[in-house]
mmCIF file of N, CA, C and O in Angstrom:
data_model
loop_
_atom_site.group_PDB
_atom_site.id
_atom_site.type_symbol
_atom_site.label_atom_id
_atom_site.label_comp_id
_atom_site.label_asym_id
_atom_site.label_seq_id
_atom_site.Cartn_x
_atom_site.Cartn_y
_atom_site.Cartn_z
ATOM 1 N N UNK A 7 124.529 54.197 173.004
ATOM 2 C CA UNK A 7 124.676 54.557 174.391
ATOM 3 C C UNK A 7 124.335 53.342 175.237
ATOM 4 O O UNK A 7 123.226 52.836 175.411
ATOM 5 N N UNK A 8 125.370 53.023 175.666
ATOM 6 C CA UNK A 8 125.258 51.401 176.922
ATOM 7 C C UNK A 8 124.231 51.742 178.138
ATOM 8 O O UNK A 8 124.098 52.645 178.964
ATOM 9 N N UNK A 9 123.650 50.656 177.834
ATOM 10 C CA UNK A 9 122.474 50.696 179.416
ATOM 11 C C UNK A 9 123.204 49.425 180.154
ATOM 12 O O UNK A 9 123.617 48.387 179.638
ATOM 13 N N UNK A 10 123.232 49.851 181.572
ATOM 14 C CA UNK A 10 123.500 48.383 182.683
ATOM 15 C C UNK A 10 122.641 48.537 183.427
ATOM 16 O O UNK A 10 122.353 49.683 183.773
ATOM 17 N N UNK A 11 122.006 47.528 183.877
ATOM 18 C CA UNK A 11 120.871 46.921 184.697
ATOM 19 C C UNK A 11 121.450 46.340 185.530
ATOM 20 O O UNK A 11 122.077 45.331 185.207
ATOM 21 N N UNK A 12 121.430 46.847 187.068
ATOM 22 C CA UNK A 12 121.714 45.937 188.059
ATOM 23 C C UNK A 12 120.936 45.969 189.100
ATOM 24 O O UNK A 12 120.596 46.942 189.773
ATOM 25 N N UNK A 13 120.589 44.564 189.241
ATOM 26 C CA UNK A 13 119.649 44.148 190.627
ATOM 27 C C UNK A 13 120.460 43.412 191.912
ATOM 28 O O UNK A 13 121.042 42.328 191.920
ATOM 29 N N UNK A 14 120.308 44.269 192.851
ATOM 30 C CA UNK A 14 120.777 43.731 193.928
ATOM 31 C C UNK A 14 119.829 43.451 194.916
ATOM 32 O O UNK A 14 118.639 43.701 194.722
ATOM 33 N N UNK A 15 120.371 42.795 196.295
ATOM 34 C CA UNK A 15 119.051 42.908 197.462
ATOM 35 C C UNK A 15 119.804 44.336 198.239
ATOM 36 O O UNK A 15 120.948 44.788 198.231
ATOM 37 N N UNK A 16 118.925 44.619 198.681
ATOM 38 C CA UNK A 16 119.474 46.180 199.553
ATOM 39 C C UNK A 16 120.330 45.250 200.664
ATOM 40 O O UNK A 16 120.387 44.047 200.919
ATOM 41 N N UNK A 17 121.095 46.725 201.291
ATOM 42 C CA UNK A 17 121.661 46.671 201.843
ATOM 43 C C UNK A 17 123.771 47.154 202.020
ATOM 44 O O UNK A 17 124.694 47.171 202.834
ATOM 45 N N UNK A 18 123.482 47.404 200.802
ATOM 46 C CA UNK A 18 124.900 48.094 200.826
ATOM 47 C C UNK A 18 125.181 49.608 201.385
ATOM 48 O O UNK A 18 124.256 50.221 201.917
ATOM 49 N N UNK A 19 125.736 49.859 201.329
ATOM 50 C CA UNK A 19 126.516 51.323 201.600
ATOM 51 C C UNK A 19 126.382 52.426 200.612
ATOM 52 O O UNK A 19 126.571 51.987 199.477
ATOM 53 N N UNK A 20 126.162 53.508 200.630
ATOM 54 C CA UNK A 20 125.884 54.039 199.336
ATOM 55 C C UNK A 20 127.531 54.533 198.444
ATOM 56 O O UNK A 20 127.633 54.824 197.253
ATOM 57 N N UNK A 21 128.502 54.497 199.346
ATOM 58 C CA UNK A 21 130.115 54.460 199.090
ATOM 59 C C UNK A 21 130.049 53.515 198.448
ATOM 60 O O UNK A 21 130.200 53.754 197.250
ATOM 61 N N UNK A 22 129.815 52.063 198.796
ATOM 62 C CA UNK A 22 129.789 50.809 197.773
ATOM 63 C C UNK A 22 128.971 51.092 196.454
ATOM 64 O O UNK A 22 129.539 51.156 195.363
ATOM 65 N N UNK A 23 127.770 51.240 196.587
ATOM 66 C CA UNK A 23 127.253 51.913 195.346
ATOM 67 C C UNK A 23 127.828 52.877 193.935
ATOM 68 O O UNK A 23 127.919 52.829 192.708
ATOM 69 N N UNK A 24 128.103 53.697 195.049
ATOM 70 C CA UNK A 24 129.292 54.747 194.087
ATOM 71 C C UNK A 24 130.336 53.931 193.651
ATOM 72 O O UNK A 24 130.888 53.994 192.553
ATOM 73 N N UNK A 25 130.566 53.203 194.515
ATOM 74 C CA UNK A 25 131.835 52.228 193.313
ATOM 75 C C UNK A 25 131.791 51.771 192.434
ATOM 76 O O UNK A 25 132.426 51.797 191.380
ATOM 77 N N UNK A 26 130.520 50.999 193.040
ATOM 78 C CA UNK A 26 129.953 50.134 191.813
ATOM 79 C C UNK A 26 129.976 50.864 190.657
ATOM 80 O O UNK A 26 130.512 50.618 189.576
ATOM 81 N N UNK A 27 129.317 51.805 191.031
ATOM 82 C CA UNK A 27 128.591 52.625 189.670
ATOM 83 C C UNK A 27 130.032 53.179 188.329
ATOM 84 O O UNK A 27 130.189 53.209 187.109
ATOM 85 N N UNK A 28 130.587 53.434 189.264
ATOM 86 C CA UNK A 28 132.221 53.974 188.816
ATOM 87 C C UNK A 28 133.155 52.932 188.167
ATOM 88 O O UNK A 28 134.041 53.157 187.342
ATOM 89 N N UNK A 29 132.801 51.788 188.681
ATOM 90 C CA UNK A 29 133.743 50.587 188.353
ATOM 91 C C UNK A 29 132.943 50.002 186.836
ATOM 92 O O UNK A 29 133.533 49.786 185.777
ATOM 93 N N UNK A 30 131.785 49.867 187.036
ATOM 94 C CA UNK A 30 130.784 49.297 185.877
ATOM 95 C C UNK A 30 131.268 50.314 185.010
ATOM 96 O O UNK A 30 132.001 49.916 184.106
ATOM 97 N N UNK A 31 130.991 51.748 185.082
ATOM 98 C CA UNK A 31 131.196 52.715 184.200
ATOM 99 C C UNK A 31 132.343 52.501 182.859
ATOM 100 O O UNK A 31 132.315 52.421 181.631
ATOM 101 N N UNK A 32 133.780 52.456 184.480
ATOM 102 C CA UNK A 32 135.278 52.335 183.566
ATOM 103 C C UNK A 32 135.463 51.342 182.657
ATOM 104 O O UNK A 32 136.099 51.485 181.613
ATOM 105 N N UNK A 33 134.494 49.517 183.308
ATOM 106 C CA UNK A 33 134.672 48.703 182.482
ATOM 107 C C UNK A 33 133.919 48.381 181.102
ATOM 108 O O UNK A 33 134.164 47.464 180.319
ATOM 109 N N UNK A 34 132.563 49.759 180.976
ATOM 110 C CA UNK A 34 132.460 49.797 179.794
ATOM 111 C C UNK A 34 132.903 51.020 178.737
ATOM 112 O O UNK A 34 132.680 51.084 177.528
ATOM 113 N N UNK A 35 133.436 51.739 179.396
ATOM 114 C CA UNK A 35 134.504 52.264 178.494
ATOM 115 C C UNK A 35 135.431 51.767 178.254
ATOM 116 O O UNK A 35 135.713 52.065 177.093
ATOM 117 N N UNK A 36 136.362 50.947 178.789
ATOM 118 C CA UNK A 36 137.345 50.270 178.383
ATOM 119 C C UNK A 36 136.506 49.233 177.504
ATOM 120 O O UNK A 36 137.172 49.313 176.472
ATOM 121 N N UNK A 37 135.719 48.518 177.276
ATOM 122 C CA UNK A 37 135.334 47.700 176.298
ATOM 123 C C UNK A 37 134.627 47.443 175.195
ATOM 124 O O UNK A 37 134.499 46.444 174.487
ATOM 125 N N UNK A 38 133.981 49.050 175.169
ATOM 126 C CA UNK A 38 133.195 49.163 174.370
ATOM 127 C C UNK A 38 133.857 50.398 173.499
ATOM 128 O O UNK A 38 134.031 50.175 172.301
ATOM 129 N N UNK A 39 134.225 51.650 174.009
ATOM 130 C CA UNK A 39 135.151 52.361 173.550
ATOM 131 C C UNK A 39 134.072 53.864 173.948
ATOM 132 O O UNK A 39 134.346 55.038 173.697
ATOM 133 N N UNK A 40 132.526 53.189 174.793
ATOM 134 C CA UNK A 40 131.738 54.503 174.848
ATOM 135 C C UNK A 40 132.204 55.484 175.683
ATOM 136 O O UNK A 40 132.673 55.167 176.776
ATOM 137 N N UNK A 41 132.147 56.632 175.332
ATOM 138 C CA UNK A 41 132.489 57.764 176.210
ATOM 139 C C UNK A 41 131.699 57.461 177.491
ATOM 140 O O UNK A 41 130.630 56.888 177.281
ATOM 141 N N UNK A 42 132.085 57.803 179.164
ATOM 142 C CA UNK A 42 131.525 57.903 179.830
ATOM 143 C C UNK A 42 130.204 58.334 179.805
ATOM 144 O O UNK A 42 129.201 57.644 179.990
ATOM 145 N N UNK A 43 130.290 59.858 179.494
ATOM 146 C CA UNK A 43 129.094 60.306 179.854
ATOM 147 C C UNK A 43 127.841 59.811 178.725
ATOM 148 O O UNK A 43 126.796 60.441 178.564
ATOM 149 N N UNK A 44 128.187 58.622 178.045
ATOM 150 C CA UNK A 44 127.114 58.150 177.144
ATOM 151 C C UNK A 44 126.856 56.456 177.821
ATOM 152 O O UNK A 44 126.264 55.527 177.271
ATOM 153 N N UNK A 45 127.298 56.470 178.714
ATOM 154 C CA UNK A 45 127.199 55.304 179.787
ATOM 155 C C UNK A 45 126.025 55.594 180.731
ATOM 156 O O UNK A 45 126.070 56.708 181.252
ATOM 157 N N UNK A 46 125.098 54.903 181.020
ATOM 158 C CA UNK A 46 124.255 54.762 181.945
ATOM 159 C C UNK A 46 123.904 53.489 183.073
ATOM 160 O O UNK A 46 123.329 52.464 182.707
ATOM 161 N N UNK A 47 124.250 53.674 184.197
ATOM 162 C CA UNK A 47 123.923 52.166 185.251
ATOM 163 C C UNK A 47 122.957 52.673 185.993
ATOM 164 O O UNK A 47 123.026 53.703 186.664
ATOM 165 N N UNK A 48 121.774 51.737 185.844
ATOM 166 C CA UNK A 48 120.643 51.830 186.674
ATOM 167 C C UNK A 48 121.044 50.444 187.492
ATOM 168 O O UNK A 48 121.567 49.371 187.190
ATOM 169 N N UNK A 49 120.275 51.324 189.228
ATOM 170 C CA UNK A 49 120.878 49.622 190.227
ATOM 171 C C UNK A 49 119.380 49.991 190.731
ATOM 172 O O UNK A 49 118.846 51.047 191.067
ATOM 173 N N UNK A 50 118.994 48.800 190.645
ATOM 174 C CA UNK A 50 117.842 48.738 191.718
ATOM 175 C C UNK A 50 118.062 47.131 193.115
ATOM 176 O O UNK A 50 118.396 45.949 193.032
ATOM 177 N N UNK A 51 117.765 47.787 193.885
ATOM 178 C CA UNK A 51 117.316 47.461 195.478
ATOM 179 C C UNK A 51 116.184 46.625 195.553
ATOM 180 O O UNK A 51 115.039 47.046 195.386
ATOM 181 N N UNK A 52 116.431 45.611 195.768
ATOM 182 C CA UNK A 52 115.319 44.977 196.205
ATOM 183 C C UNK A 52 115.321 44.540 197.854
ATOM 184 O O UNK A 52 116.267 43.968 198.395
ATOM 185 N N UNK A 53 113.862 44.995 198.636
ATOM 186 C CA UNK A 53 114.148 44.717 200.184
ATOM 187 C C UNK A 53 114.112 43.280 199.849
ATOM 188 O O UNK A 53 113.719 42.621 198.886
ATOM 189 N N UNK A 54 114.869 42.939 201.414
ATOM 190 C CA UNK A 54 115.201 41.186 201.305
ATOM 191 C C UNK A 54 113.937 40.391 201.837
ATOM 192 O O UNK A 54 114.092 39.232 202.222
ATOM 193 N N UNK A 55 112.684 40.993 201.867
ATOM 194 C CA UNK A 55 111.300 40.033 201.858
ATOM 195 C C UNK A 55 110.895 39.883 200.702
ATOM 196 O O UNK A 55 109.914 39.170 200.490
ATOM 197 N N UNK A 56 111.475 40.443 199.816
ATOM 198 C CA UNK A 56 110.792 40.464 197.944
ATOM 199 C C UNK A 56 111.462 39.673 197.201
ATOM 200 O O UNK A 56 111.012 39.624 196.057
ATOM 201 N N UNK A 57 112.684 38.800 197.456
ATOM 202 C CA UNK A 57 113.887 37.964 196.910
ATOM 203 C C UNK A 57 113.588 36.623 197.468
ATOM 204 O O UNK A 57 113.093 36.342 198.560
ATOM 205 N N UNK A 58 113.923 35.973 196.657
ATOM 206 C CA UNK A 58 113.819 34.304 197.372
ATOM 207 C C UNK A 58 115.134 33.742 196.624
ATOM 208 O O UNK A 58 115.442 34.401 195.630
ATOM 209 N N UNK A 59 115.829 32.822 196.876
ATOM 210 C CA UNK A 59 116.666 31.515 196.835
ATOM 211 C C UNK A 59 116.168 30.150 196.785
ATOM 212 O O UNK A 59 116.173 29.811 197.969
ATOM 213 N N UNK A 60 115.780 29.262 196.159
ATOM 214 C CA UNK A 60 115.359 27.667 196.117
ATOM 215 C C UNK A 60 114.479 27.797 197.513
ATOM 216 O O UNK A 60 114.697 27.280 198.608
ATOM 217 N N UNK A 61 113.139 28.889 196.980
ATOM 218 C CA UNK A 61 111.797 28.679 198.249
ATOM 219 C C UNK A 61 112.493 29.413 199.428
ATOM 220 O O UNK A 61 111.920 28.968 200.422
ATOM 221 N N UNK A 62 113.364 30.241 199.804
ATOM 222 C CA UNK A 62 113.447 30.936 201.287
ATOM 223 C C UNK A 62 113.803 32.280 200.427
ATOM 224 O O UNK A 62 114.469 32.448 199.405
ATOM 225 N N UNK A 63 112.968 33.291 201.402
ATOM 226 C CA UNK A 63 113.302 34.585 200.996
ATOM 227 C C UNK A 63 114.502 34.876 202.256
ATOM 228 O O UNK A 63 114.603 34.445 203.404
ATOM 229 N N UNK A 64 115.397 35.893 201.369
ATOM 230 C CA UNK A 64 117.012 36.611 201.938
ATOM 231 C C UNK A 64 116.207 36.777 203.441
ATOM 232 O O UNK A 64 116.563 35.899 204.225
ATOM 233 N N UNK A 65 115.186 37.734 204.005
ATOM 234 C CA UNK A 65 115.146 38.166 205.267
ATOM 235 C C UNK A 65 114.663 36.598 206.294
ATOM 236 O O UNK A 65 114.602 36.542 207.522
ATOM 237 N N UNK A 66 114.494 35.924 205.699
ATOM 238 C CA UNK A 66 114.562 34.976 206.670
ATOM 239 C C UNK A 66 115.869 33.746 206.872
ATOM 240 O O UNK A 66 115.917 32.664 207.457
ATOM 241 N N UNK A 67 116.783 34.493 206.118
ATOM 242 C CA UNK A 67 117.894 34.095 206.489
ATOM 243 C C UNK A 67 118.775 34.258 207.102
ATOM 244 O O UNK A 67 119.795 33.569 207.066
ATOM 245 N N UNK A 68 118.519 35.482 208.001
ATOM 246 C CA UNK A 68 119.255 36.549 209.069
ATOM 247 C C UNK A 68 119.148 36.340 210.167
ATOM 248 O O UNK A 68 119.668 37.091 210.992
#
């Protein structure tokens, strides 16, 4: 049973989410051959004061 791990910084849409989640899904059934419902995507959110880039965190880039 496939696990996906995805880390993003918040801020999306939860429609985008659902895509995501739907799109990751199809492309590991198509590649792996697992049935959907033996597919699992965990997304975690990170707020953009908890993320950094080469020393600047995301919220002070806004």
């Amino acid at each position: 049973m496939p696990f996906v791990h995805i880390e993003l910084v918040a801020g999306r849409s939860q429609d985008a989410i659902k895509k995501m989640v739907q799109d990751v899904t199809n492309a590991v059934v198509t590649n792996t051959g697992a049935p959907a419902e033996h597919v699992h995507v965990i997304v975690n959110e990170m707020p953009k004061d908890r993320y950094g880039v080469a020393g600047v965190l995301k919220s002070d880039e806004d």
